Amino acid sequence: MVLTQSKSMKDSDTHTIDSMFASRYVQAPLPRWRLPDHETPKDAAYQVIGDELMLDGNPRLNLASFVTTWMEPECDKLIQESLSKNYIDMDEYPITTEIQDRCVNMIARLFNAPLDEGQPAIGAGTVGSSEAIMLAGLAFKRKWQLERRAAGLPCDKPNMVTGANVQVCWEKFANYFEVEIRAVKLQEDYYVMDPAKAVEMCDENTICVCAILGSTYNGEFEDVATLNDLLDKKNKEKGWNIPIHVDAASGGFVAPFMYRDLVWDFRLPLVKSINVSGHKYGLVYAGIGWVVWRGKEDLPEELIFHVNYLGADQPTFTLNFSKGASQVIAQYYQFIRLGFEGYRKIIYNCAGNAKVLADAIMATGRFKLLSKPEGVPLVAFSLKDRTRFDEYDIADGLRRYGWTVPAYTMAPDAQQVTLLRVVVREDFSRSLADRLVTDLKRTLDTLDSQPPKLVQAVAESIQEQNPELANSDKSVDEIKAATTIDDSTFHETVKKHSEDHHQKKKNKSHKKHSIHKTNGVC
């Protein structure tokens, strides 16, 4: 409780202690949609806002998100100390600018960019992978346009090829910058882009093919090496020059430390740019992403702006201008604090906890595992039997224990598959994994003990079809007994209603997914 001390107007030596919760500032609601007319004391403002924020979920129990929710206190201190720095002001903050450049070079070399000793890498810090993807897409589009114009060919119908499982930022790029997106549909039991089908969709207007290293849906890595080989063959046959971009938002800080023999990065000649989220397995709080290019020739010079109104010539290639420098500094802290070995230990620990969690979930016998051994540390799973309840009911049940576990449908054409997903981050300990399994079992027990909603729905349907049973207080069994429906027909009706009921939930979720690309799944 916050206490305020105030001196009496009559006696300066007399102190009265007033509880903050007795003050007028917390006894009446503050305006929500307009500025208040008068000032609010700082301690009252802090208390009122803090009280509302208590109703937010606990970030560390938000298992829907890949985004980092814990950093060391020393890094928190660095972030606090650098909050007032504007990252874009390179003349005023030259050390911060150099730190950004160091991070770009470290990431480019981590991804095996073909750089000589001392040769600077080409890249940029961004607000997140969404901005990074926009920049990479713009570079591909502009380079394609320049090549087409030089050859005297039309350049008004650019397209790009992706899997249907891409993150919504790719759809945004295609919409905002007028590029046709050609999506390879998924299929059941194959939830990533098929490289062969992707290459088949390419034509002379394709600006790039996007491969995902760590699908948002189930964490699986796409086969970039096979895509490179097939696309290289197609390019030579047709005389094209279609490149590859790797969206490594989730997997870029996983694969180099866990799967060192996996070839997915600049070791493949057609991979021209890669984005990665520093705020995911780069282990930094939300607000930092990176994009790096293979070489200078892959980023058209005309996209780079030079400004001098902050004191010196400053080249910039971003969608925004001003932004805080603290997340860049936090990324550099993690790089020098952890090094390769530190990141390797953390990623291996996350993968170990994910395996323990997956084994425990599968041991219930109720689920099918949809995530893969090689991929981002997460557990994606779906129910084997939905006749009594479905994944959305489980997600709701877990929320009662404080857990945020998303239930959502796969991308087209596998949207008939509904799944739950648990992202295992650095701060998700073995103890929390054990507690989650305990709460999952308790949720299942609770759902098992409840009257089957679908059977009740069938009973209501029977009542509608039999007027003499309408508005009766009979049980489900009594209603069934009062009709001529045999057990086989009854159970078939239950099954049909189960499918219809689940399809309605999926349709509702898919509609929401189409607008928001799966709320809570990022």
Coordinates of C-alpha atoms in Angstrom, one line a residue:
M1 CA 0.0 0.0 0.0
V2 CA 1.3 3.5 -0.9
L3 CA 1.1 6.0 2.0
T4 CA 1.3 9.7 1.6
Q5 CA 2.5 12.1 4.3
S6 CA 1.1 15.6 4.5
K7 CA 1.7 18.4 7.0
S8 CA -1.3 20.1 8.6
M9 CA -2.0 23.6 7.5
K10 CA -2.4 24.7 11.1
D11 CA 0.5 22.9 12.7
S12 CA 3.6 22.3 10.7
D13 CA 4.9 19.9 13.3
T14 CA 1.8 17.7 13.1
H15 CA 2.0 14.9 10.5
T16 CA -1.0 13.0 9.2
I17 CA -0.7 9.8 7.4
D18 CA -3.4 9.2 4.7
S19 CA -3.9 5.9 2.9
M20 CA -3.6 6.2 -0.8
F21 CA -6.7 4.1 -1.1
A22 CA -8.7 6.7 0.8
S23 CA -7.7 9.5 -1.5
R24 CA -10.1 10.8 -4.1
Y25 CA -7.8 9.7 -6.9
V26 CA -8.6 6.0 -6.4
Q27 CA -12.2 6.5 -5.2
A28 CA -13.5 7.7 -8.6
P29 CA -12.6 6.4 -12.1
L30 CA -10.2 8.6 -14.1
P31 CA -11.2 9.6 -17.6
R32 CA -10.4 6.8 -20.2
W33 CA -11.0 8.4 -23.5
R34 CA -9.9 12.0 -22.9
L35 CA -7.2 13.9 -21.0
P36 CA -8.2 14.6 -17.4
D37 CA -8.8 18.2 -16.6
H38 CA -6.3 18.4 -13.8
E39 CA -3.0 16.9 -12.7
T40 CA -2.8 13.7 -10.7
P41 CA -0.1 13.2 -8.1
K42 CA 2.7 10.9 -9.3
D43 CA 2.2 8.4 -6.5
A44 CA -1.6 8.3 -7.2
A45 CA -1.0 7.9 -11.0
Y46 CA 1.5 5.1 -10.3
Q47 CA -1.0 3.3 -7.9
V48 CA -4.0 3.6 -10.2
I49 CA -2.1 2.3 -13.3
G50 CA -0.4 -0.4 -11.3
D51 CA -3.7 -1.7 -9.9
E52 CA -5.1 -2.1 -13.4
L53 CA -2.0 -3.8 -14.7
M54 CA -2.4 -6.5 -12.0
L55 CA -5.2 -7.8 -14.1
D56 CA -2.8 -8.6 -17.0
G57 CA -1.6 -12.1 -17.3
N58 CA 1.8 -13.2 -16.0
P59 CA 4.2 -12.9 -18.9
R60 CA 6.3 -15.9 -17.8
L61 CA 3.1 -18.1 -17.9
N62 CA 2.3 -16.9 -21.4
L63 CA 3.3 -20.0 -23.3
A64 CA 1.8 -18.7 -26.5
S65 CA 4.6 -16.2 -27.1
F66 CA 8.1 -16.7 -28.4
V67 CA 9.1 -13.3 -26.9
T68 CA 11.7 -13.1 -24.1
T69 CA 10.2 -12.4 -20.7
W70 CA 13.3 -12.5 -18.5
M71 CA 16.8 -10.9 -18.6
E72 CA 19.5 -10.6 -16.0
P73 CA 19.3 -7.6 -13.6
E74 CA 22.5 -6.2 -15.0
C75 CA 21.0 -6.0 -18.5
D76 CA 17.8 -4.5 -17.0
K77 CA 20.0 -1.8 -15.6
L78 CA 21.6 -1.1 -18.9
I79 CA 18.2 -0.9 -20.5
Q80 CA 17.0 1.6 -17.9
E81 CA 20.1 3.7 -18.3
S82 CA 19.7 3.9 -22.1
L83 CA 16.0 4.5 -22.4
S84 CA 16.5 8.2 -23.3
K85 CA 18.8 7.4 -26.2
N86 CA 17.5 7.8 -29.7
Y87 CA 19.0 5.0 -31.8
I88 CA 18.8 6.9 -35.1
D89 CA 20.9 9.8 -33.8
M90 CA 24.2 8.4 -34.9
D91 CA 26.2 11.6 -34.5
E92 CA 25.1 12.1 -31.0
Y93 CA 25.4 8.5 -29.9
P94 CA 28.4 7.1 -31.9
I95 CA 29.1 4.2 -29.5
T96 CA 25.5 3.0 -29.7
T97 CA 25.8 3.1 -33.5
E98 CA 29.0 1.1 -33.4
I99 CA 27.3 -1.4 -31.0
Q100 CA 24.6 -1.9 -33.6
D101 CA 27.2 -2.5 -36.3
R102 CA 29.0 -5.0 -34.1
C103 CA 25.7 -6.9 -33.6
V104 CA 25.0 -6.9 -37.4
N105 CA 28.5 -8.3 -38.0
M106 CA 28.2 -11.0 -35.3
I107 CA 24.9 -12.2 -36.7
A108 CA 26.1 -12.2 -40.3
R109 CA 29.1 -14.3 -39.4
L110 CA 26.9 -16.6 -37.2
F111 CA 24.9 -17.2 -40.4
N112 CA 28.0 -17.8 -42.4
A113 CA 28.0 -14.7 -44.6
P114 CA 30.9 -14.9 -47.1
L115 CA 32.9 -12.1 -45.5
D116 CA 36.6 -11.6 -45.6
E117 CA 38.5 -10.7 -42.4
G118 CA 37.6 -7.1 -41.4
Q119 CA 35.0 -6.8 -44.2
P120 CA 31.8 -5.1 -42.8
A121 CA 28.5 -7.0 -43.0
I122 CA 25.4 -5.5 -44.6
G123 CA 22.4 -5.4 -42.3
A124 CA 20.2 -3.3 -40.0
G125 CA 18.6 -3.4 -36.6
T126 CA 14.8 -3.2 -36.7
V127 CA 11.9 -3.1 -34.3
G128 CA 11.3 -6.8 -34.9
S129 CA 11.2 -9.4 -37.6
S130 CA 8.1 -7.8 -39.1
E131 CA 10.1 -4.6 -40.1
A132 CA 13.1 -6.8 -41.1
I133 CA 10.9 -8.7 -43.5
M134 CA 9.4 -5.6 -45.0
L135 CA 13.0 -4.3 -45.7
A136 CA 14.1 -7.6 -47.2
G137 CA 11.0 -7.8 -49.3
L138 CA 11.5 -4.3 -50.6
A139 CA 15.1 -5.0 -51.5
F140 CA 14.0 -8.1 -53.5
K141 CA 11.2 -6.1 -55.3
R142 CA 13.4 -3.2 -56.2
K143 CA 16.3 -5.4 -57.4
W144 CA 13.9 -7.4 -59.6
Q145 CA 12.4 -4.2 -61.0
L146 CA 15.8 -2.8 -61.8
E147 CA 16.8 -6.0 -63.6
R148 CA 13.5 -6.1 -65.6
R149 CA 13.8 -2.5 -66.6
A150 CA 17.3 -3.0 -67.7
A151 CA 16.2 -5.9 -69.9
G152 CA 13.3 -3.8 -71.3
L153 CA 10.7 -6.1 -69.7
P154 CA 7.5 -5.2 -67.8
C155 CA 7.8 -5.0 -64.0
D156 CA 4.3 -4.3 -62.9
K157 CA 3.3 -7.8 -61.6
P158 CA 5.7 -9.0 -59.0
N159 CA 5.0 -12.1 -57.0
M160 CA 6.6 -14.1 -54.2
V161 CA 6.2 -17.7 -53.2
T162 CA 5.8 -18.8 -49.6
G163 CA 4.2 -21.6 -47.6
A164 CA 0.7 -21.0 -46.3
N165 CA 2.2 -21.2 -42.8
V166 CA 4.0 -17.9 -43.1
Q167 CA 3.6 -15.3 -40.3
V168 CA 1.1 -12.5 -41.0
C169 CA 3.9 -9.9 -41.7
W170 CA 4.6 -11.6 -45.1
E171 CA 0.9 -11.1 -46.0
K172 CA 1.2 -7.5 -44.8
F173 CA 4.2 -6.9 -47.0
A174 CA 2.4 -8.4 -50.0
N175 CA -0.6 -6.2 -49.4
Y176 CA 1.2 -2.9 -48.5
F177 CA 3.7 -3.1 -51.3
E178 CA 1.5 -4.7 -54.0
V179 CA 3.2 -8.0 -54.5
E180 CA 1.2 -11.1 -55.3
I181 CA 1.7 -13.8 -52.7
R182 CA 1.6 -17.4 -53.9
A183 CA 1.1 -19.7 -51.0
V184 CA 2.0 -23.4 -51.0
K185 CA -0.9 -25.1 -49.3
L186 CA -0.2 -27.5 -46.4
Q187 CA -1.5 -31.0 -45.9
E188 CA -2.2 -33.1 -42.9
D189 CA 1.0 -34.6 -41.4
Y190 CA 3.1 -32.2 -43.6
Y191 CA 2.8 -28.8 -42.0
V192 CA 5.5 -26.8 -43.8
M193 CA 6.2 -25.6 -47.4
D194 CA 6.9 -28.4 -49.9
P195 CA 10.1 -27.2 -51.8
A196 CA 9.1 -28.9 -55.0
K197 CA 5.6 -27.3 -55.0
A198 CA 7.2 -23.9 -54.2
V199 CA 9.5 -24.1 -57.2
E200 CA 6.6 -25.1 -59.5
M201 CA 4.8 -21.8 -58.5
C202 CA 7.7 -19.6 -59.6
D203 CA 7.8 -17.7 -62.8
E204 CA 9.7 -14.8 -64.4
N205 CA 7.9 -12.3 -62.1
T206 CA 8.9 -14.1 -58.8
I207 CA 11.0 -11.7 -56.7
C208 CA 11.9 -14.4 -54.1
V209 CA 10.9 -17.6 -52.4
C210 CA 10.6 -17.4 -48.6
A211 CA 11.6 -20.3 -46.5
I212 CA 10.8 -20.5 -42.7
L213 CA 13.3 -21.7 -40.2
G214 CA 10.8 -22.4 -37.4
S215 CA 7.2 -22.4 -38.3
T216 CA 4.9 -20.3 -36.1
Y217 CA 2.5 -23.2 -36.0
N218 CA 4.6 -26.2 -34.9
G219 CA 8.2 -24.9 -34.8
E220 CA 9.3 -27.1 -37.7
F221 CA 12.3 -26.1 -39.9
E222 CA 11.6 -26.0 -43.7
D223 CA 14.1 -27.7 -46.0
V224 CA 16.1 -24.7 -47.3
A225 CA 18.9 -26.8 -48.8
T226 CA 16.5 -28.8 -51.0
L227 CA 14.7 -25.6 -52.0
N228 CA 18.1 -24.1 -53.0
D229 CA 19.0 -27.1 -55.2
L230 CA 15.6 -27.3 -56.9
L231 CA 15.4 -23.5 -57.4
D232 CA 19.0 -23.4 -58.7
K233 CA 18.1 -26.0 -61.3
K234 CA 14.9 -24.2 -62.3
N235 CA 16.8 -20.9 -62.6
K236 CA 19.4 -22.4 -65.0
E237 CA 16.6 -24.0 -67.1
K238 CA 14.6 -20.8 -67.5
G239 CA 17.4 -18.2 -67.3
W240 CA 15.9 -16.7 -64.2
N241 CA 17.6 -15.3 -61.1
I242 CA 15.1 -16.0 -58.3
P243 CA 16.7 -15.8 -54.8
I244 CA 15.7 -17.1 -51.4
H245 CA 15.0 -15.3 -48.2
V246 CA 15.0 -17.2 -44.9
D247 CA 12.6 -16.1 -42.3
A248 CA 14.6 -17.2 -39.3
A249 CA 12.6 -15.1 -36.8
S250 CA 12.3 -18.0 -34.3
G251 CA 15.0 -20.5 -35.5
G252 CA 17.9 -18.1 -36.3
F253 CA 19.2 -18.2 -32.8
V254 CA 18.4 -21.9 -32.4
A255 CA 19.8 -23.7 -35.4
P256 CA 23.5 -22.4 -35.2
F257 CA 23.7 -23.7 -31.6
M258 CA 21.8 -27.0 -31.8
Y259 CA 22.0 -28.1 -35.4
R260 CA 25.4 -27.0 -36.6
D261 CA 25.4 -29.4 -39.5
L262 CA 22.1 -28.2 -40.8
V263 CA 22.7 -26.1 -43.9
W264 CA 20.1 -23.4 -44.2
D265 CA 21.9 -20.0 -44.2
F266 CA 24.4 -18.1 -46.5
R267 CA 26.3 -21.4 -47.2
L268 CA 23.5 -21.8 -49.8
P269 CA 24.3 -19.6 -52.8
L270 CA 20.7 -18.6 -53.4
V271 CA 20.1 -17.3 -49.9
K272 CA 20.4 -13.6 -50.2
S273 CA 18.9 -12.3 -46.9
I274 CA 17.9 -13.6 -43.5
N275 CA 15.8 -12.0 -40.7
V276 CA 16.0 -13.0 -37.1
S277 CA 14.2 -11.8 -34.0
G278 CA 16.5 -10.7 -31.2
H279 CA 13.5 -10.6 -28.9
K280 CA 12.8 -14.4 -29.3
Y281 CA 15.7 -16.8 -28.9
G282 CA 18.1 -13.9 -29.2
L283 CA 17.0 -13.5 -25.5
V284 CA 16.1 -9.8 -25.5
Y285 CA 12.9 -8.2 -24.4
A286 CA 10.4 -7.3 -27.1
G287 CA 11.4 -4.6 -29.6
I288 CA 14.5 -5.8 -31.5
G289 CA 14.9 -7.7 -34.8
W290 CA 17.7 -8.0 -37.4
V291 CA 18.0 -8.3 -41.2
V292 CA 21.3 -9.2 -42.9
W293 CA 22.2 -9.5 -46.5
R294 CA 24.6 -11.8 -48.2
G295 CA 26.5 -8.9 -49.8
K296 CA 26.3 -5.2 -50.7
E297 CA 25.0 -6.0 -54.2
D298 CA 21.9 -7.6 -52.7
L299 CA 20.7 -4.3 -51.2
P300 CA 20.0 -1.7 -53.9
E301 CA 21.7 1.5 -53.1
E302 CA 18.7 3.6 -54.0
L303 CA 16.8 2.2 -51.1
I304 CA 19.3 3.8 -48.6
F305 CA 18.6 7.3 -47.5
H306 CA 21.2 9.8 -46.4
V307 CA 20.2 12.5 -44.0
N308 CA 22.3 15.1 -42.2
Y309 CA 19.9 17.1 -40.1
L310 CA 21.0 15.4 -36.9
G311 CA 24.6 16.6 -37.3
A312 CA 26.3 14.3 -39.8
D313 CA 25.6 12.2 -42.9
Q314 CA 23.6 9.2 -41.7
P315 CA 22.7 6.3 -44.1
T316 CA 19.4 4.7 -43.1
F317 CA 17.2 1.9 -44.4
T318 CA 14.3 1.6 -42.0
L319 CA 10.5 1.9 -42.2
N320 CA 10.6 4.2 -39.1
F321 CA 13.0 6.8 -37.9
S322 CA 13.3 7.5 -34.2
K323 CA 13.4 4.5 -31.8
G324 CA 14.9 3.6 -28.5
A325 CA 18.5 2.4 -28.4
S326 CA 18.0 0.2 -25.3
Q327 CA 17.1 -3.0 -27.1
V328 CA 20.2 -2.8 -29.3
I329 CA 22.4 -2.4 -26.3
A330 CA 20.6 -5.3 -24.6
Q331 CA 21.3 -7.5 -27.6
Y332 CA 25.0 -6.6 -27.5
Y333 CA 25.0 -7.4 -23.7
Q334 CA 23.6 -10.9 -24.4
F335 CA 26.2 -11.5 -27.2
I336 CA 29.2 -10.6 -25.1
R337 CA 27.7 -12.0 -21.8
L338 CA 26.8 -15.4 -23.2
G339 CA 29.0 -16.0 -26.3
F340 CA 28.5 -19.1 -28.4
E341 CA 28.8 -21.5 -25.5
G342 CA 26.3 -19.6 -23.4
Y343 CA 23.7 -19.5 -26.1
R344 CA 24.3 -23.2 -26.8
K345 CA 23.7 -24.2 -23.2
I346 CA 20.5 -22.1 -23.0
I347 CA 19.1 -23.5 -26.2
Y348 CA 20.0 -27.1 -25.3
N349 CA 18.3 -26.6 -21.9
C350 CA 15.1 -25.3 -23.6
A351 CA 15.1 -28.3 -25.9
G352 CA 15.6 -30.6 -23.0
N353 CA 12.7 -29.1 -21.1
A354 CA 10.6 -29.3 -24.3
K355 CA 11.3 -33.0 -24.6
V356 CA 10.5 -33.7 -21.0
L357 CA 7.2 -31.8 -21.4
A358 CA 6.4 -33.6 -24.7
D359 CA 7.0 -37.0 -23.2
A360 CA 4.8 -36.2 -20.2
I361 CA 2.0 -34.9 -22.4
M362 CA 2.2 -38.0 -24.7
A363 CA 2.2 -40.2 -21.6
T364 CA -1.4 -39.2 -20.9
G365 CA -2.4 -41.1 -24.0
R366 CA -4.8 -38.3 -25.0
F367 CA -2.8 -36.4 -27.6
K368 CA -0.9 -36.6 -30.9
L369 CA 2.4 -34.8 -31.1
L370 CA 2.6 -32.3 -34.0
S371 CA 6.0 -30.6 -33.3
K372 CA 9.2 -32.2 -34.6
P373 CA 12.4 -33.2 -32.9
E374 CA 14.4 -30.8 -35.1
G375 CA 13.0 -27.3 -34.7
V376 CA 12.3 -24.6 -32.3
P377 CA 12.0 -25.7 -28.6
L378 CA 8.2 -26.0 -28.4
V379 CA 5.5 -28.7 -28.0
A380 CA 2.6 -28.7 -30.4
F381 CA -0.1 -31.3 -29.8
S382 CA -3.7 -32.1 -30.6
L383 CA -6.4 -34.3 -29.1
K384 CA -7.0 -37.8 -30.4
D385 CA -10.7 -37.8 -29.3
R386 CA -12.9 -34.7 -29.4
T387 CA -16.3 -36.2 -28.7
R388 CA -16.5 -34.8 -25.2
F389 CA -14.4 -31.7 -25.5
D390 CA -11.8 -30.1 -27.7
E391 CA -8.5 -28.1 -27.6
Y392 CA -10.4 -24.8 -27.0
D393 CA -11.9 -26.3 -23.8
I394 CA -8.4 -27.3 -22.7
A395 CA -7.0 -23.9 -23.3
D396 CA -9.9 -22.3 -21.3
G397 CA -9.3 -24.8 -18.5
L398 CA -5.6 -24.1 -18.3
R399 CA -6.3 -20.4 -18.1
R400 CA -8.0 -21.0 -14.8
Y401 CA -4.6 -22.0 -13.4
G402 CA -2.9 -19.0 -14.9
W403 CA -1.5 -20.6 -18.0
T404 CA -1.9 -19.0 -21.5
V405 CA -1.7 -21.9 -24.0
P406 CA -3.1 -21.1 -27.4
A407 CA -5.5 -23.3 -29.3
Y408 CA -5.7 -22.6 -33.0
T409 CA -6.1 -24.2 -36.4
M410 CA -3.4 -25.0 -38.9
A411 CA -3.0 -22.9 -42.1
P412 CA -4.7 -23.9 -45.4
D413 CA -5.2 -26.7 -46.5
A414 CA -4.6 -28.3 -43.1
Q415 CA -7.1 -26.1 -41.2
Q416 CA -9.0 -29.2 -40.1
V417 CA -6.2 -29.8 -37.6
T418 CA -6.6 -28.0 -34.3
L419 CA -3.7 -27.8 -31.9
L420 CA -2.3 -26.5 -28.7
R421 CA 1.2 -25.1 -28.5
V422 CA 3.6 -24.5 -25.6
V423 CA 6.7 -22.4 -26.4
V424 CA 9.6 -23.3 -24.1
R425 CA 11.7 -20.2 -23.3
E426 CA 14.8 -19.7 -21.2
D427 CA 12.7 -18.9 -18.1
F428 CA 10.5 -22.0 -18.4
S429 CA 12.1 -24.3 -15.9
R430 CA 11.7 -28.0 -15.3
S431 CA 9.6 -27.3 -12.3
L432 CA 7.2 -25.2 -14.3
A433 CA 7.0 -28.0 -16.9
D434 CA 6.0 -30.4 -14.2
R435 CA 3.4 -28.0 -12.9
L436 CA 2.0 -27.4 -16.3
V437 CA 1.6 -31.2 -16.8
T438 CA -0.1 -31.5 -13.4
D439 CA -2.5 -28.7 -14.3
L440 CA -3.2 -30.2 -17.7
K441 CA -4.1 -33.5 -16.1
R442 CA -6.4 -31.7 -13.6
T443 CA -8.0 -29.9 -16.6
L444 CA -8.6 -33.2 -18.4
D445 CA -10.1 -34.7 -15.2
T446 CA -12.4 -31.8 -14.8
L447 CA -13.6 -31.9 -18.4
D448 CA -14.0 -35.7 -18.2
S449 CA -16.3 -35.3 -15.1
Q450 CA -18.6 -32.8 -16.8
P451 CA -21.7 -33.8 -18.6
P452 CA -20.9 -34.3 -22.3
K453 CA -22.0 -31.1 -23.9
L454 CA -22.5 -32.8 -27.3
V455 CA -24.6 -35.6 -26.0
Q456 CA -26.8 -33.0 -24.3
A457 CA -27.0 -31.1 -27.7
V458 CA -28.1 -34.4 -29.3
A459 CA -30.8 -34.8 -26.7
E460 CA -32.0 -31.3 -27.3
S461 CA -32.1 -32.1 -31.0
I462 CA -34.2 -35.2 -30.3
Q463 CA -36.5 -33.1 -28.3
E464 CA -37.0 -30.7 -31.2
Q465 CA -37.8 -33.6 -33.5
N466 CA -40.2 -35.1 -31.0
P467 CA -42.7 -32.5 -29.8
E468 CA -44.0 -34.8 -27.0
L469 CA -40.6 -34.6 -25.4
A470 CA -40.2 -30.8 -25.6
N471 CA -39.7 -28.8 -22.4
S472 CA -39.4 -32.0 -20.4
D473 CA -37.0 -32.5 -17.5
K474 CA -36.0 -35.9 -18.7
S475 CA -32.3 -36.9 -18.6
V476 CA -30.4 -37.7 -21.8
D477 CA -30.8 -41.5 -21.2
E478 CA -34.6 -41.0 -20.6
I479 CA -35.0 -39.0 -23.7
K480 CA -33.1 -41.6 -25.8
A481 CA -35.2 -44.4 -24.2
A482 CA -38.4 -42.5 -25.0
T483 CA -37.6 -42.6 -28.7
T484 CA -37.2 -45.3 -31.2
I485 CA -33.5 -44.4 -31.9
D486 CA -31.2 -47.3 -31.4
D487 CA -27.8 -47.1 -29.8
S488 CA -25.9 -47.2 -33.1
T489 CA -28.0 -44.3 -34.6
F490 CA -27.8 -42.3 -31.4
H491 CA -24.0 -42.6 -31.3
E492 CA -23.7 -41.7 -34.9
T493 CA -25.8 -38.6 -34.2
V494 CA -23.5 -37.8 -31.3
K495 CA -20.5 -38.2 -33.6
K496 CA -22.1 -36.0 -36.3
H497 CA -22.9 -33.3 -33.8
S498 CA -19.4 -33.6 -32.4
E499 CA -18.0 -32.9 -35.8
D500 CA -20.4 -30.1 -36.5
H501 CA -19.7 -28.5 -33.1
H502 CA -16.0 -28.7 -33.5
Q503 CA -16.2 -27.4 -37.1
K504 CA -18.1 -24.3 -35.9
K505 CA -15.4 -23.6 -33.3
K506 CA -12.7 -24.1 -36.0
N507 CA -14.5 -21.8 -38.4
K508 CA -14.8 -19.1 -35.7
S509 CA -11.1 -19.6 -34.9
H510 CA -10.1 -19.6 -38.6
K511 CA -12.0 -16.4 -39.2
K512 CA -10.2 -14.8 -36.3
H513 CA -7.0 -16.3 -37.6
S514 CA -7.6 -14.8 -41.1
I515 CA -7.9 -11.3 -39.5
H516 CA -5.3 -11.5 -36.8
K517 CA -3.2 -14.5 -38.0
T518 CA -3.9 -16.4 -34.8
N519 CA -4.2 -14.2 -31.8
G520 CA -1.5 -14.9 -29.3
V521 CA 0.6 -16.9 -31.7
C522 CA 3.6 -14.8 -32.6

